[in-house]
Coordinates of C-alpha atoms in Angstrom, one line a residue:
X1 CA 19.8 24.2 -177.1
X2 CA 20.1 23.1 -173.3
X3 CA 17.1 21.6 -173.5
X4 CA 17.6 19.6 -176.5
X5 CA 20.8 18.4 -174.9
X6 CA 18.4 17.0 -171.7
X7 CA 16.3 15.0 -174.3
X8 CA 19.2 12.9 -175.2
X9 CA 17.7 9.8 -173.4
X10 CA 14.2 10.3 -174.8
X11 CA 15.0 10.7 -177.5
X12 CA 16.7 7.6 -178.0
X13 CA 13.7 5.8 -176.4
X14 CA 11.8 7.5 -179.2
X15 CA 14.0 6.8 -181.9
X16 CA 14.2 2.7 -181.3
X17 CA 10.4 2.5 -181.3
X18 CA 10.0 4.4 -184.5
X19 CA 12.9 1.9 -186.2
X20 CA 11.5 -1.0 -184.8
X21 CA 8.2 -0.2 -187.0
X22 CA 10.7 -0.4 -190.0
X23 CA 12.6 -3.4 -188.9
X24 CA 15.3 -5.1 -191.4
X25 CA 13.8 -8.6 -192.4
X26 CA 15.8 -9.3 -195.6
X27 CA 19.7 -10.5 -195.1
X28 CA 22.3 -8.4 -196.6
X29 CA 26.2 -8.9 -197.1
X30 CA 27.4 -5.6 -196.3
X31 CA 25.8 -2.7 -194.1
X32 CA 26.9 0.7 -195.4
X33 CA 25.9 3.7 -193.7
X34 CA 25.2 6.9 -195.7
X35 CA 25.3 10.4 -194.5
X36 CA 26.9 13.8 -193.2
X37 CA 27.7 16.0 -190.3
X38 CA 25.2 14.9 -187.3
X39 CA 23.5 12.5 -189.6
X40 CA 25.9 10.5 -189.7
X41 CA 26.9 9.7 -186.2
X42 CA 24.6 7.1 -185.7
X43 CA 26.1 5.0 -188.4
X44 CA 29.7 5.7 -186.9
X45 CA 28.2 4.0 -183.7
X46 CA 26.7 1.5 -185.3
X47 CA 30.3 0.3 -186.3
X48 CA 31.8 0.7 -183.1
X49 CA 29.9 -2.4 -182.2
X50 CA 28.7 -4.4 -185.7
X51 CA 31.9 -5.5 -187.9
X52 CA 31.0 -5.1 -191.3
X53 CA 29.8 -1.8 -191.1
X54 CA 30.6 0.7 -194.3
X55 CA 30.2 4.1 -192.7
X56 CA 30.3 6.6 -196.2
X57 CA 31.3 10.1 -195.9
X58 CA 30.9 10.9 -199.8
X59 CA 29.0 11.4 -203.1
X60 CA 27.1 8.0 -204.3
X61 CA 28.5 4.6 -202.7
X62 CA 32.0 3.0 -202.2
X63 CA 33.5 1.3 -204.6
X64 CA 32.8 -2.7 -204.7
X65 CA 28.8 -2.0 -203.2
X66 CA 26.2 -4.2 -205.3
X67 CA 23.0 -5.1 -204.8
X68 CA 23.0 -7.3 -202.0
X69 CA 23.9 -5.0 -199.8
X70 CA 21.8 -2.5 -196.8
X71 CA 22.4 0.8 -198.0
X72 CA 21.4 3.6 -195.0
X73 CA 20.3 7.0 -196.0
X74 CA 20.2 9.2 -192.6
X75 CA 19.8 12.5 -193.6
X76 CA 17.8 14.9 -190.8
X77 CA 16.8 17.5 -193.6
X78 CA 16.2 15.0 -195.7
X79 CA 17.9 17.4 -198.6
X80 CA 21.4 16.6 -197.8
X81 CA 22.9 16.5 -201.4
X82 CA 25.4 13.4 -200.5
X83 CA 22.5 11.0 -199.2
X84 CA 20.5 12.1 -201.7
X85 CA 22.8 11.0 -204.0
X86 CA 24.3 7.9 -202.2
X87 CA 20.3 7.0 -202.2
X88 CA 19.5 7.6 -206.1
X89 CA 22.8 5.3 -206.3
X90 CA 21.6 2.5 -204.4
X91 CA 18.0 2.3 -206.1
X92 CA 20.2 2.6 -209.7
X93 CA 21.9 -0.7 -208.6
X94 CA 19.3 -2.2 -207.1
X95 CA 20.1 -2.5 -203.5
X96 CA 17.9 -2.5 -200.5
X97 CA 17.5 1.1 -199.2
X98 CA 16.3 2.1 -195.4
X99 CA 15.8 5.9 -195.5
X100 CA 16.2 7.9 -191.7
X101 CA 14.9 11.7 -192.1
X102 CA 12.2 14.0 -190.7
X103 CA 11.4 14.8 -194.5
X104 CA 12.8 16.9 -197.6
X105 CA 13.8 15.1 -201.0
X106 CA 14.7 11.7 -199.2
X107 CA 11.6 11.3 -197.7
X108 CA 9.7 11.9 -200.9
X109 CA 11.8 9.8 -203.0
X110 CA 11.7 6.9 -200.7
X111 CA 7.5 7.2 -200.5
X112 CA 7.6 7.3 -204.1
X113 CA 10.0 4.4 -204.7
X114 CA 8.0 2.1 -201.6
X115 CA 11.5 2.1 -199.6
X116 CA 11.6 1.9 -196.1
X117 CA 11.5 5.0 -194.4
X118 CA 11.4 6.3 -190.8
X119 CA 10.4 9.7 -190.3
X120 CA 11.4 11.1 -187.4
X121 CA 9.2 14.3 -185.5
X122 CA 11.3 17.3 -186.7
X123 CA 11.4 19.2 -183.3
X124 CA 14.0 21.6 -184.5
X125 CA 16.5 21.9 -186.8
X126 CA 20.1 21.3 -184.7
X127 CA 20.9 17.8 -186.4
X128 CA 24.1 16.9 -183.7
X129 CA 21.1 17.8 -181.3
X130 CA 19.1 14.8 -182.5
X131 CA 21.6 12.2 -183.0
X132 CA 19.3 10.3 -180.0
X133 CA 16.3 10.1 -182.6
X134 CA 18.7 8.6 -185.3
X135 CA 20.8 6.6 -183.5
X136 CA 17.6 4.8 -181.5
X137 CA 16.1 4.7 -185.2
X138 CA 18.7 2.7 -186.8
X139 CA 20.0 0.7 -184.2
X140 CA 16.2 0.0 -183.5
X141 CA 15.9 -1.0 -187.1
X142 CA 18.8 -3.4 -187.1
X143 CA 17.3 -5.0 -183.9
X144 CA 20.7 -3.5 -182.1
X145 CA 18.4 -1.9 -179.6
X146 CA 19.9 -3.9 -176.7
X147 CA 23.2 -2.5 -177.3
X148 CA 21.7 1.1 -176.1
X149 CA 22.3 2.7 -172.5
X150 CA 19.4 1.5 -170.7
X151 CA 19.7 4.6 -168.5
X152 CA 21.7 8.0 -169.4
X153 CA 22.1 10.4 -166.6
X154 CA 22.7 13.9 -168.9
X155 CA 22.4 16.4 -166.7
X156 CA 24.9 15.0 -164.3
X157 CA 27.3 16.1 -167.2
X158 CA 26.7 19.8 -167.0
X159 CA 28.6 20.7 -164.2
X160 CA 31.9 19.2 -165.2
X161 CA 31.3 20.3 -169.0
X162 CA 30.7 23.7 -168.2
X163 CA 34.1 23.8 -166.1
X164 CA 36.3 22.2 -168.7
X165 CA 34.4 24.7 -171.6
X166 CA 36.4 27.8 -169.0
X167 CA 39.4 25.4 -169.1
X168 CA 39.6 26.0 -172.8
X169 CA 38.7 29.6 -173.3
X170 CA 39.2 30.6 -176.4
X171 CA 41.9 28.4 -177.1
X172 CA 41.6 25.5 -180.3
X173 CA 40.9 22.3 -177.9
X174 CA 43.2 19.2 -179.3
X175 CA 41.2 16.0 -179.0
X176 CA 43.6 13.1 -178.4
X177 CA 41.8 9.0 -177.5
X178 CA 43.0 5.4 -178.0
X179 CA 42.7 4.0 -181.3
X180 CA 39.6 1.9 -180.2
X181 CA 38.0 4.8 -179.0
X182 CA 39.1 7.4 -182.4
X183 CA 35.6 7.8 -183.5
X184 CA 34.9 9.9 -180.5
X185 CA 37.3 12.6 -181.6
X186 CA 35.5 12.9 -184.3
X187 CA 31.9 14.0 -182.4
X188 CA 33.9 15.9 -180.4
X189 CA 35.0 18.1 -183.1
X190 CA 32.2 18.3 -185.2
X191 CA 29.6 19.0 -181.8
X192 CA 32.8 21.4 -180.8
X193 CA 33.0 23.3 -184.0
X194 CA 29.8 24.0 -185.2
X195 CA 28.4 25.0 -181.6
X196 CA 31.3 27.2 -180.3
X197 CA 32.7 28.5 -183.7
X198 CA 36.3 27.1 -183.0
X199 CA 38.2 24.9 -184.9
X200 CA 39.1 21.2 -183.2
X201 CA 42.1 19.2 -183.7
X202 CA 41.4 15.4 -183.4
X203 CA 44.6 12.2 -183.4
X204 CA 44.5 9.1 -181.5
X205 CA 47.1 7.1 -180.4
X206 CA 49.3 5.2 -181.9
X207 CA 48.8 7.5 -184.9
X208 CA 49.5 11.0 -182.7
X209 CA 52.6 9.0 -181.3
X210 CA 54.4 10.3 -184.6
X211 CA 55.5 12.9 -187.1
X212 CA 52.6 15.3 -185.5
X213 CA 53.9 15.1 -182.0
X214 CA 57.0 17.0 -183.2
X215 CA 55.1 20.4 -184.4
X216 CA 53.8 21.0 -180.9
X217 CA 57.5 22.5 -180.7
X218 CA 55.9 25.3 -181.9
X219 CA 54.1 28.7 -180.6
X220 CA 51.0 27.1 -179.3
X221 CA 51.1 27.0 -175.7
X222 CA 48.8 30.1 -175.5
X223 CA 46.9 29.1 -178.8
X224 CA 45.8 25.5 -177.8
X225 CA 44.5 23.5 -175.3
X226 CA 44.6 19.2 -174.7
X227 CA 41.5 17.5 -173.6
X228 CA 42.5 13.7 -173.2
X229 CA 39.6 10.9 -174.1
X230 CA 40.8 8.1 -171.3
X231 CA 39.0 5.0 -170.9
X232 CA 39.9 3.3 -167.6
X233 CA 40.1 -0.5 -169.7
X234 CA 42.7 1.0 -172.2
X235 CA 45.1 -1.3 -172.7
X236 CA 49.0 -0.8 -171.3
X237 CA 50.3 0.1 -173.9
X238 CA 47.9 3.0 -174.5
X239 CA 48.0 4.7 -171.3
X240 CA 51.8 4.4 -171.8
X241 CA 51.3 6.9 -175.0
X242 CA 48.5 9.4 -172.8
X243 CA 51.4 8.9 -169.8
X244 CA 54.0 9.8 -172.1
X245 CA 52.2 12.9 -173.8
X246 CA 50.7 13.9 -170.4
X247 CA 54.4 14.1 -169.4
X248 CA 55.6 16.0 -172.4
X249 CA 53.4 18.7 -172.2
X250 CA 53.9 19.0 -168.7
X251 CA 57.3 20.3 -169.5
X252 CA 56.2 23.0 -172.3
X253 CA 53.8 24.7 -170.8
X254 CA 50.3 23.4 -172.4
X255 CA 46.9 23.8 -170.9
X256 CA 45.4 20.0 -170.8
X257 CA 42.6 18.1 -169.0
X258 CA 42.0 14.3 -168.9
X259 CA 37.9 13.3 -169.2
X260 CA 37.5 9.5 -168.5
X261 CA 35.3 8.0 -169.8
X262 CA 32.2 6.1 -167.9
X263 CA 29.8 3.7 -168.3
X264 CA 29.8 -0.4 -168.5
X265 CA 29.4 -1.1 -172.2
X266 CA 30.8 0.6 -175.2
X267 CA 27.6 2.2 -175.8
X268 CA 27.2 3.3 -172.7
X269 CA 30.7 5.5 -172.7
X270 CA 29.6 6.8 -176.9
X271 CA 26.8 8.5 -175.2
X272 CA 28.1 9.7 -172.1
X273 CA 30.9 11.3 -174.1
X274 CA 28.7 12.3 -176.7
X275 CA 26.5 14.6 -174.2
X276 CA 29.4 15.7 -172.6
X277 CA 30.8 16.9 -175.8
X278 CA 27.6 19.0 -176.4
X279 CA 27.6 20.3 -173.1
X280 CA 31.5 21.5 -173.7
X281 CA 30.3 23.1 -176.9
X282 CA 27.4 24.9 -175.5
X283 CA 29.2 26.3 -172.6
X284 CA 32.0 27.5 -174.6
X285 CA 30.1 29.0 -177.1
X286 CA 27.6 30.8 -174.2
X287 CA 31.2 32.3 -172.5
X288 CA 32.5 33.5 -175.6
X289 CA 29.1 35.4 -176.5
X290 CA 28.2 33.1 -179.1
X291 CA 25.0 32.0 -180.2
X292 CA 25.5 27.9 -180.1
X293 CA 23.2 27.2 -182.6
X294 CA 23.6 29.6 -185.4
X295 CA 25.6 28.1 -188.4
X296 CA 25.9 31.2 -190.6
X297 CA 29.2 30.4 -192.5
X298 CA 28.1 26.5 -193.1
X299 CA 24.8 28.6 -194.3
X300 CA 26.0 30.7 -196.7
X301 CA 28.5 28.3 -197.9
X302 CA 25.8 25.9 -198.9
X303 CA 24.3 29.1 -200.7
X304 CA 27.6 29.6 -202.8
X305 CA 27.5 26.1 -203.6
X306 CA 24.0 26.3 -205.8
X307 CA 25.1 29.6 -207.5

């Protein structure tokens, strides 16, 4: 997987060039982005820096879409049973469809039905290891290209990821951000999970300034540890909640590290954190004697599912 992780900045060089062959001519009113897991990180991106952007994390399409909307169907085994579905729902009303996959069901469908479609080279089958070629693909599609890191420096990130993945051990790492930055928690914990077989906990602040901060009065100093998402541009009032917690903690005990985070644009800092994130992961599932990119339980409950 390490050198997947390495490929991060080619592979977003690669992913823009293969979107801008599909790119978005037609105007649209609302840009909703369909998929799961890994697949749908680039969409979550995407509306870190394009209001308007529906990012849809179900079955079929949320309510109030029509046809005049963009409907994305990013899917890196193409036989995702959400996109696929969120796909047949936007052809049944009509609306304009751009398909991202390196093939399966939504790759046939969309050749069949004349959609738009970017298939991407299927290297291997780690999706939250290709998030590069999807994220280059549909921001390369939406002429959003400029928005990208023009330079991402991964391996710079391994040292300090591999020392924060011993900081956490075995423990359940606690994601905490600023509001602005909350979809971060999210990659964190699903690039977290799925590579080091632990469970993540994810809040931002204001939200985790509330009713949860009170159940860390319980038994978890030994069971949990705090890694702290801290942009240096926060506003006041945000580094007043991290202060605050960083404080609290102090007092009962916690493990917690602070990772700031770097770069001159938003993109920039997505990416950066992104890589470091799959570095933590990696690391922590290597020390813990854990093969980082078996996913036997998600696996076998997809089997149960078609029983």
């Amino acid at each position: 997987m390490r050198e997947h992780i390495l490929a991060l900045p080619e592979q977003l060089r690669t992913g823009v060039s293969l979107g801008a062959s599909a790119r978005v001519a037609k105007p649209f009113r609302t840009l909703i982005s369909t998929g799961m897991g890994g697949s749908a990180v680039a969409g979550e991106m995407v509306s870190m820096v394009r209001e308007g952007t529906v990012v849809h994390w179900d079955y079929d399409l949320p309510a109030g879409a029509g046809a005049a909307d963009l409907v994305i169907c990013t899917s890196w085994s193409g036989d995702t049973e959400e996109t696929v579905s969120s796909y047949r729902a936007a052809r049944k009303l009509g609306a304009e469809t751009l398909v991202i996959t390196s093939g399966g069901k939504l790759a046939d469908m969309a050749r069949a039905d004349g959609s738009p479609l970017i298939g991407l080279p299927k290297q291997n089958a780690i999706p939250r290891a290709n998030v590069g070629l999807m994220a280059g693909a549909l921001f390369g599609a939406l002429g959003l290209e400029s928005l990208l890191p023009s330079s991402l420096d991964v391996a710079a990130l391994e040292p300090e990821a591999k020392e924060l993945a011993a900081a956490l051990g075995s423990r359940m790492p606690v994601i905490y951000a600023s509001y602005p930055w909350r979809k971060l928690t999210g990659f964190w914990k699903m690039c977290y999970s799925e590579t080091a077989k632990r469970q993540v906990m994810v809040n931002w602040f204001p939200s985790g300034a509330h009713n949860e901060m009170v159940g860390w009065e319980g038994p978890y100093r030994d069971q949990v540890a705090f890694v702290l998402l801290r942009d240096p541009q926060d506003a006041p009032r945000y580094a007043k909640n991290f202060d605050a917690l960083l404080a609290l903690l102090g007092t009962k005990g916690y493990t917690v590290r602070t990772v700031g985070l770097t770069g001159n644009t938003v993109m920039e800092k997505v990416f950066t954190d992104y890589a470091r994130a799959l570095w933590t992961g990696y690391y922590a599932a290597l020390g813990l004697g854990i093969d980082p990119v078996a996913t036997e339980l998600l696996d076998e409950f997809k089997r149960l599912k078609t029983q």
